[in-house]
Short mmCIF file of C-alpha atoms in Angstrom, two decimals:
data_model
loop_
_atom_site.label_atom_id
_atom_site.label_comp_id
_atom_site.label_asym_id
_atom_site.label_seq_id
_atom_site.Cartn_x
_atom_site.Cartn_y
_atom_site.Cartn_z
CA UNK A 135 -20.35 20.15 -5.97
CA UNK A 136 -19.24 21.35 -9.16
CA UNK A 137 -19.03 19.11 -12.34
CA UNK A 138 -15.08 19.22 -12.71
CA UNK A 139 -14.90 18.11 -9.26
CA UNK A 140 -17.42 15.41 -9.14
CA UNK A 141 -15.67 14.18 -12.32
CA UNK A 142 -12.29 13.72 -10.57
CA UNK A 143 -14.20 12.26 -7.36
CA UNK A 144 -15.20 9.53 -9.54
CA UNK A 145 -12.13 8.90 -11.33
CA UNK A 146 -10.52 8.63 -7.91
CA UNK A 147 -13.51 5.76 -6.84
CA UNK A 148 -12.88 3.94 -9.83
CA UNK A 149 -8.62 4.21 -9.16
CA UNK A 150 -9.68 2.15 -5.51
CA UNK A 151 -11.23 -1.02 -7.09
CA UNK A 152 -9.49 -3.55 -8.76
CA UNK A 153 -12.48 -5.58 -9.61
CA UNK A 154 -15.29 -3.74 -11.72
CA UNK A 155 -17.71 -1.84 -9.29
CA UNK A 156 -21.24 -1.18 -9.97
CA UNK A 157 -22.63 2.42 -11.04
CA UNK A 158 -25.10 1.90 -8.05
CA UNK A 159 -22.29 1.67 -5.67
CA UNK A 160 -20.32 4.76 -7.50
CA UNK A 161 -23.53 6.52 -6.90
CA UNK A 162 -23.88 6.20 -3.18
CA UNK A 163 -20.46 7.18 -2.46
CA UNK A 164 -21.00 10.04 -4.44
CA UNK A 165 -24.03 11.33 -3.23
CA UNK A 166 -25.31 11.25 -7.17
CA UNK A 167 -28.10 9.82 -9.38
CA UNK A 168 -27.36 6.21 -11.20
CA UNK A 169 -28.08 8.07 -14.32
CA UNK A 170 -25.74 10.74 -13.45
CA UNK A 171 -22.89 8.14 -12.98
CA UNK A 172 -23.40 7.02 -16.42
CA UNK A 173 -23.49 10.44 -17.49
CA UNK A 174 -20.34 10.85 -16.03
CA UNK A 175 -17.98 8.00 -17.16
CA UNK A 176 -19.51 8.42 -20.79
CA UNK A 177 -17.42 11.90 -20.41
CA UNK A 178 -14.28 10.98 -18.83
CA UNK A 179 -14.05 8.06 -21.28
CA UNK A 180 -14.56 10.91 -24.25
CA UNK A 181 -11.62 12.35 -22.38
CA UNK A 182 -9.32 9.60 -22.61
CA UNK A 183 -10.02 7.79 -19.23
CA UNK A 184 -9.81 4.19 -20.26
CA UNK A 185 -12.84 2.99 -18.34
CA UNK A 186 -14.19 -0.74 -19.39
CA UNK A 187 -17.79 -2.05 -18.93
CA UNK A 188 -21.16 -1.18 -19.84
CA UNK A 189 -24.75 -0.65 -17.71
CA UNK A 190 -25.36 -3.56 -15.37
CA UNK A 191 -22.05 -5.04 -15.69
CA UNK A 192 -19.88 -2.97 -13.61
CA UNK A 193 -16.54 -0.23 -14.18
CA UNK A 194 -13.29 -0.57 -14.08
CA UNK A 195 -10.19 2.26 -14.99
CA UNK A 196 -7.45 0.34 -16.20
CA UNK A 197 -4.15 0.87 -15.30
CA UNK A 198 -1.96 3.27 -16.49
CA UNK A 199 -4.66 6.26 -16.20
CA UNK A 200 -2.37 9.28 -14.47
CA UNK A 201 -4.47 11.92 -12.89
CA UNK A 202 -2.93 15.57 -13.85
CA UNK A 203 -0.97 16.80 -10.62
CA UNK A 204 -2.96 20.34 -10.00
CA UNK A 205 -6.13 18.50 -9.37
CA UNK A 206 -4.71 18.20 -5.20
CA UNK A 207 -6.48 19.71 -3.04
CA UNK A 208 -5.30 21.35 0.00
CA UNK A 209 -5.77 18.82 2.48
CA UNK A 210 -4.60 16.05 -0.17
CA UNK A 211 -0.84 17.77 -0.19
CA UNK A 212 -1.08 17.86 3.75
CA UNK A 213 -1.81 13.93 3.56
CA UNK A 214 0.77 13.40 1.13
CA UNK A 215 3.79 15.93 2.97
CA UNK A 216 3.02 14.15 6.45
CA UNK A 217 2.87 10.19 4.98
CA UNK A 218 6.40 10.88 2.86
CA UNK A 219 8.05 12.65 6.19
CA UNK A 220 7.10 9.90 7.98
CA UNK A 221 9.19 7.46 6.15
CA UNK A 222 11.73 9.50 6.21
CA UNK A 223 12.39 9.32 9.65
CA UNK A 224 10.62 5.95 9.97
CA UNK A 225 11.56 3.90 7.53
CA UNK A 226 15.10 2.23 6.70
CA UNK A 227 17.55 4.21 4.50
CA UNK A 228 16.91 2.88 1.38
CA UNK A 229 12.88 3.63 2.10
CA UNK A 230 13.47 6.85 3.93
CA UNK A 231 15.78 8.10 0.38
CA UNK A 232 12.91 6.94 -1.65
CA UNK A 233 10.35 8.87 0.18
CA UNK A 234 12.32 12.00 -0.18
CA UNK A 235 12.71 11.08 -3.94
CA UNK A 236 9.28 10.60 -4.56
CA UNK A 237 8.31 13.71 -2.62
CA UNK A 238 10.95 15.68 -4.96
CA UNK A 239 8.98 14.28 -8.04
CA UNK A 240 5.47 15.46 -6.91
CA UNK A 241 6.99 18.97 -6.09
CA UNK A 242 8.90 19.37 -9.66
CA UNK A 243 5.31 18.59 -11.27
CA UNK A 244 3.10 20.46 -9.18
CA UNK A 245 2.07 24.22 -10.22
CA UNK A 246 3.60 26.90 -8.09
CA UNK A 247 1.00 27.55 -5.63
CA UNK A 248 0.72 23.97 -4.98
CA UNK A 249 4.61 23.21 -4.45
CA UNK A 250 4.81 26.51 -1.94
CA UNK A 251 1.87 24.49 0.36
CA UNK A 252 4.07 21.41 -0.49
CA UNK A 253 7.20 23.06 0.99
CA UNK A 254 5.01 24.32 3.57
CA UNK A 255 5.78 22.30 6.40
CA UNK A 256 2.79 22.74 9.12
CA UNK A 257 2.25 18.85 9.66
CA UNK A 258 5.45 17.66 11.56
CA UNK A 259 6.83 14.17 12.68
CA UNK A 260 8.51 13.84 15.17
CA UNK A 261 11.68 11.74 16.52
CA UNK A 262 12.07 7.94 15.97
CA UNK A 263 12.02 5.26 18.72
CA UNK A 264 13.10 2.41 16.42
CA UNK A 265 14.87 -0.11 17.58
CA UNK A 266 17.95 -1.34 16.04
CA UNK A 267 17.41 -4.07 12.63
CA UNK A 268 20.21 -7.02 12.80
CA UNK A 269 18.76 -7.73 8.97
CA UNK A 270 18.88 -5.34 6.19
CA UNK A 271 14.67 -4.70 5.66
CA UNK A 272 15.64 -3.55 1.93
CA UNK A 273 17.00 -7.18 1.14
CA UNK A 274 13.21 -8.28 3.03
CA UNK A 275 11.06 -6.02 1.11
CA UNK A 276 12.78 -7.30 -1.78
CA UNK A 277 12.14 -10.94 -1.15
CA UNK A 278 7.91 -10.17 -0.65
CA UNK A 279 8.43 -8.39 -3.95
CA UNK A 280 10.15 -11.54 -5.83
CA UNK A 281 7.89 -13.64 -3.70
CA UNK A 282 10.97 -15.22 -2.62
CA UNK A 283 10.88 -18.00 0.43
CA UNK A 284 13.23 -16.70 3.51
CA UNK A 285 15.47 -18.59 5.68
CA UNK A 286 15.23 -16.90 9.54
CA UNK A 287 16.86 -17.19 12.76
CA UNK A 288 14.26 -16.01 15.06
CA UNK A 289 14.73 -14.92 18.87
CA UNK A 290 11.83 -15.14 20.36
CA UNK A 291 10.48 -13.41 23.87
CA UNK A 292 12.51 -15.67 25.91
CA UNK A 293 15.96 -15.22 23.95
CA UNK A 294 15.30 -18.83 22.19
CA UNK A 295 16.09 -19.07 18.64
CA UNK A 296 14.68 -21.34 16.01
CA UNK A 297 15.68 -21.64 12.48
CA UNK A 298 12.40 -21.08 9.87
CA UNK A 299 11.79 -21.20 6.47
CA UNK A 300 8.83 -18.48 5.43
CA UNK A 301 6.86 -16.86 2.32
CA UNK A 302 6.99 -13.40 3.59
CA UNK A 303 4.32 -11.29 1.86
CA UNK A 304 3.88 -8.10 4.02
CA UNK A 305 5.95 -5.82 6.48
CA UNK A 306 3.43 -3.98 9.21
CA UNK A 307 4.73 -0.60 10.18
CA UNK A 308 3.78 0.13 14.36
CA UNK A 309 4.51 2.79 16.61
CA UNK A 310 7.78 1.60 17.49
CA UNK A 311 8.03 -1.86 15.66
CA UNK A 312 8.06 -3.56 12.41
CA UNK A 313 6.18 -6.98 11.68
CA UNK A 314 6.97 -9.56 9.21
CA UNK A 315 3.62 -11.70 7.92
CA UNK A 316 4.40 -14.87 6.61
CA UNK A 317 3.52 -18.41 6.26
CA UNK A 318 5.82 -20.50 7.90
CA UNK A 319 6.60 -24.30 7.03
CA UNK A 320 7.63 -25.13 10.71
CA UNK A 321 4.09 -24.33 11.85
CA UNK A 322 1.95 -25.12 8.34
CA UNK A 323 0.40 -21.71 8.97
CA UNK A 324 0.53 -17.68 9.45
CA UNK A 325 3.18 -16.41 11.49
CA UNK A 326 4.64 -12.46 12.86
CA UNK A 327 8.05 -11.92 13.01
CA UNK A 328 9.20 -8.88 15.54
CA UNK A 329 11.52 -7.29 12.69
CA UNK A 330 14.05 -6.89 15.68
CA UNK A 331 14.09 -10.31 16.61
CA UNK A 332 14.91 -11.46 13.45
CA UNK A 333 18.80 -12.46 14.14
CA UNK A 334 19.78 -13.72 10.49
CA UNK A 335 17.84 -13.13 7.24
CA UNK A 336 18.10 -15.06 3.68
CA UNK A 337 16.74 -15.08 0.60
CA UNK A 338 16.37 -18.08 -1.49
CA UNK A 339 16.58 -18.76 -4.88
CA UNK A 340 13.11 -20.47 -4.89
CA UNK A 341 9.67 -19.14 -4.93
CA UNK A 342 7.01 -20.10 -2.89
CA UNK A 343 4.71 -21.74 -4.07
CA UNK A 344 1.13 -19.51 -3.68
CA UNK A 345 0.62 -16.10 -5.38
CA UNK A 346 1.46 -13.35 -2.36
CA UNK A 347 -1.86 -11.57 -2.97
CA UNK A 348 -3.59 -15.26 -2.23
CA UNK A 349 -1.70 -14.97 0.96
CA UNK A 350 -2.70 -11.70 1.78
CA UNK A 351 -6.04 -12.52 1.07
CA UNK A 352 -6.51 -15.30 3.57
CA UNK A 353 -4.49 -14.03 6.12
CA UNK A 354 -7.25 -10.85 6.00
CA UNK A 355 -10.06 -13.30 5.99
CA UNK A 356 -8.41 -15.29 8.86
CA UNK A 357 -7.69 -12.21 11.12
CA UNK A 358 -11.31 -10.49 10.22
CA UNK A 359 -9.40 -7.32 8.77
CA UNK A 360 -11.17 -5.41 5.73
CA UNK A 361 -9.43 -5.19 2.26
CA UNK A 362 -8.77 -1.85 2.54
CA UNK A 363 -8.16 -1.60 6.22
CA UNK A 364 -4.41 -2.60 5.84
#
């Protein structure tokens, strides 16, 4: 592996943590020495990577770091085409015109060989299946983001509807579904709301009370799933 590239393969470990990760643990993903590691950040931080911490203690690249746009490979612009097309036909308007914003952004930035395997389209998606939303999922999204409580009227699988008050902090994107995760105070505990079944939808003007990444956090540990897995 070439030095440039090794260099950006580590920048893009260090972008996955949010907690400090060891140089050990850097150089087993890597396939590198523990000296080498060092080696390594002590350059990128010469050029301008803000990387905290020190031998034995851990790294961490803080936020705001931008890595320059020709540094995709081939198979990252695939990734990137398929996941924004997807949206597009998957998500709800206001996501599906942000995808194709975002996508527009990449391709003004990216050098001309690049933007032609951008435009490229080889990776296709195909037709929706969705079934139709009674609530607007923009006015959701933007109630996990404000970390908002939500007032629902939820039919369940026999056509029965109950009235709920939840702390929505994450939407689950299926095959043909979408899931609301939230704590609800009828049942002191973790409840998933079929986005279809959801009959009425408000937002409060009052927070919940927890942090939504707490949330997240224990409803991972509850379920078993990995940090990274969803």
């Amino acid at each position: 592996m070439a030095r440039s590239e090794r260099l950006l393969d580590l920048l893009q470990l260090l972008r996955r943590y949010r907690l400090p990760v060891t140089a050990q643990a850097l150089a087993d993903q890597l396939g590198v020495s523990v000296r080498t590691v060092y080696r390594d950040i002590a350059s990128l931080q010469l050029q301008g990577a803000d990387i905290a911490g020190e031998p034995g203690m851990g790294y961490q690249l803080r936020p705001g770091f931008l890595l320059p746009p020709l540094m995709f490979a081939e198979e990252e612009i695939e990734a990137l085409v398929l996941g924004m097309r997807w949206v597009e036909k998957r998500g709800d308007p206001r996501l599906a015109n942000a995808a194709g914003n975002a996508l527009a952004k990449v391709a003004a930035v990216l050098p001309d060989d690049l933007r032609r395997r951008l435009e490229d389209e080889t990776l296709l998606v195909g037709p929706a299946e969705g079934l139709l939303m009674a609530v607007d999922m923009a006015a959701l999204r933007d109630a996990i983001r404000q970390q908002r409580k939500l007032t629902l009227c939820y039919r369940d699988i026999k056509g029965d509807d109950s009235q709920r008050i939840v702390w929505p902090f994450a939407v689950g994107f299926f095959e043909k579904v979408q899931v609301l995760a939230a704590w609800c105070e009828l049942r002191q505990d973790f409840r998933h709301f079929r986005c279809d079944r959801i009959q009425q939808c408000e937002s409060l003007n009052e927070r919940y009370p927890r942090r939504r990444q707490a949330l997240l956090r224990e409803w991972r540990q509850r379920l078993g799933i990995a940090a990274d897995a969803v």
